[in-house]
């Protein structure tokens, strides 16, 4: 049992004692409430653990590791068989980027020509921003480096050169466009 000694007047001590008893009473109620919650959560944990023990005795239908590995091996073989047939389609899809970029440059050069009565060799001057190349790092998305190789008062020629060898044969794809929007593949990949 707790004993408290107060040094001041008797009436003042009784007031302090009553307020102290109220605080202790509130603390005890709070503590009792916490203990009740702890025991109820323990009973829930024990109950769920016992349920799990009964579930482990049942056999579940599932695939074995060997079956999964065989399926993955078959998928890998099918991909290896299909990949050489898909390489021309992949190259064709990537050349679409070069065509689109060169057509965009042709439009920008035409707009620049209408304003200044000449073509420009500077991509920034005509308003073209080269996207980061895949060879520049992990943030790069562009497969072609675009540049204006010749520009005069009446003509221009822009070129898009691949920065990667798409089919692994050692040649890099090159496309060109001129002021008449003649788009042609100079070097096929």
Coordinates of C-alpha atoms in Angstrom, one line a residue, residues 116-180:
X116 CA 13.5 33.7 -93.3
X117 CA 13.5 32.8 -97.0
X118 CA 16.3 30.2 -96.4
X119 CA 16.8 26.9 -94.8
X120 CA 18.8 26.4 -91.6
X121 CA 21.4 23.8 -90.6
X122 CA 20.9 24.5 -86.9
X123 CA 18.3 22.2 -85.3
X124 CA 17.8 24.5 -82.3
X125 CA 17.2 27.5 -84.6
X126 CA 14.3 25.7 -86.4
X127 CA 12.9 24.5 -83.0
X128 CA 13.8 20.8 -83.1
X129 CA 14.9 19.3 -79.8
X130 CA 16.8 16.0 -80.0
X131 CA 15.5 13.5 -77.5
X132 CA 18.2 11.7 -75.4
X133 CA 19.6 8.8 -77.3
X134 CA 19.6 5.2 -76.0
X135 CA 23.4 5.2 -76.2
X136 CA 23.6 8.2 -73.8
X137 CA 22.4 6.3 -70.7
X138 CA 19.4 4.8 -69.0
X139 CA 17.1 7.8 -69.6
X140 CA 17.6 7.8 -73.4
X141 CA 14.7 6.7 -75.5
X142 CA 15.6 7.8 -79.1
X143 CA 17.1 5.2 -81.4
X144 CA 18.2 7.7 -84.1
X145 CA 20.5 10.7 -84.1
X146 CA 18.9 13.4 -86.3
X147 CA 21.0 16.1 -88.0
X148 CA 20.7 18.5 -90.9
X149 CA 23.7 17.7 -93.1
X150 CA 23.3 20.4 -95.7
X151 CA 21.2 23.6 -95.9
X152 CA 21.2 26.5 -98.4
X153 CA 18.8 29.2 -99.5
X154 CA 16.8 26.7 -101.6
X155 CA 17.6 23.2 -100.4
X156 CA 18.3 21.2 -97.3
X157 CA 19.0 17.6 -96.5
X158 CA 18.4 16.0 -93.1
X159 CA 19.7 12.6 -92.0
X160 CA 18.7 10.2 -89.2
X161 CA 21.3 7.6 -88.2
X162 CA 20.6 4.7 -85.9
X163 CA 22.7 4.6 -82.7
X164 CA 22.2 0.8 -82.4
X165 CA 22.5 -2.1 -84.7
X166 CA 19.0 -3.5 -84.6
X167 CA 19.6 -7.0 -86.2
X168 CA 23.3 -7.4 -85.2
X169 CA 24.7 -7.5 -88.7
X170 CA 27.1 -4.6 -88.2
X171 CA 25.3 -2.0 -90.4
X172 CA 23.4 1.0 -88.9
X173 CA 20.2 2.2 -90.5
X174 CA 20.3 5.6 -92.2
X175 CA 17.4 7.6 -93.5
X176 CA 17.3 11.0 -95.4
X177 CA 14.8 13.6 -96.3
X178 CA 15.1 16.7 -98.5
X179 CA 13.1 20.0 -99.0
X180 CA 10.6 18.2 -101.3

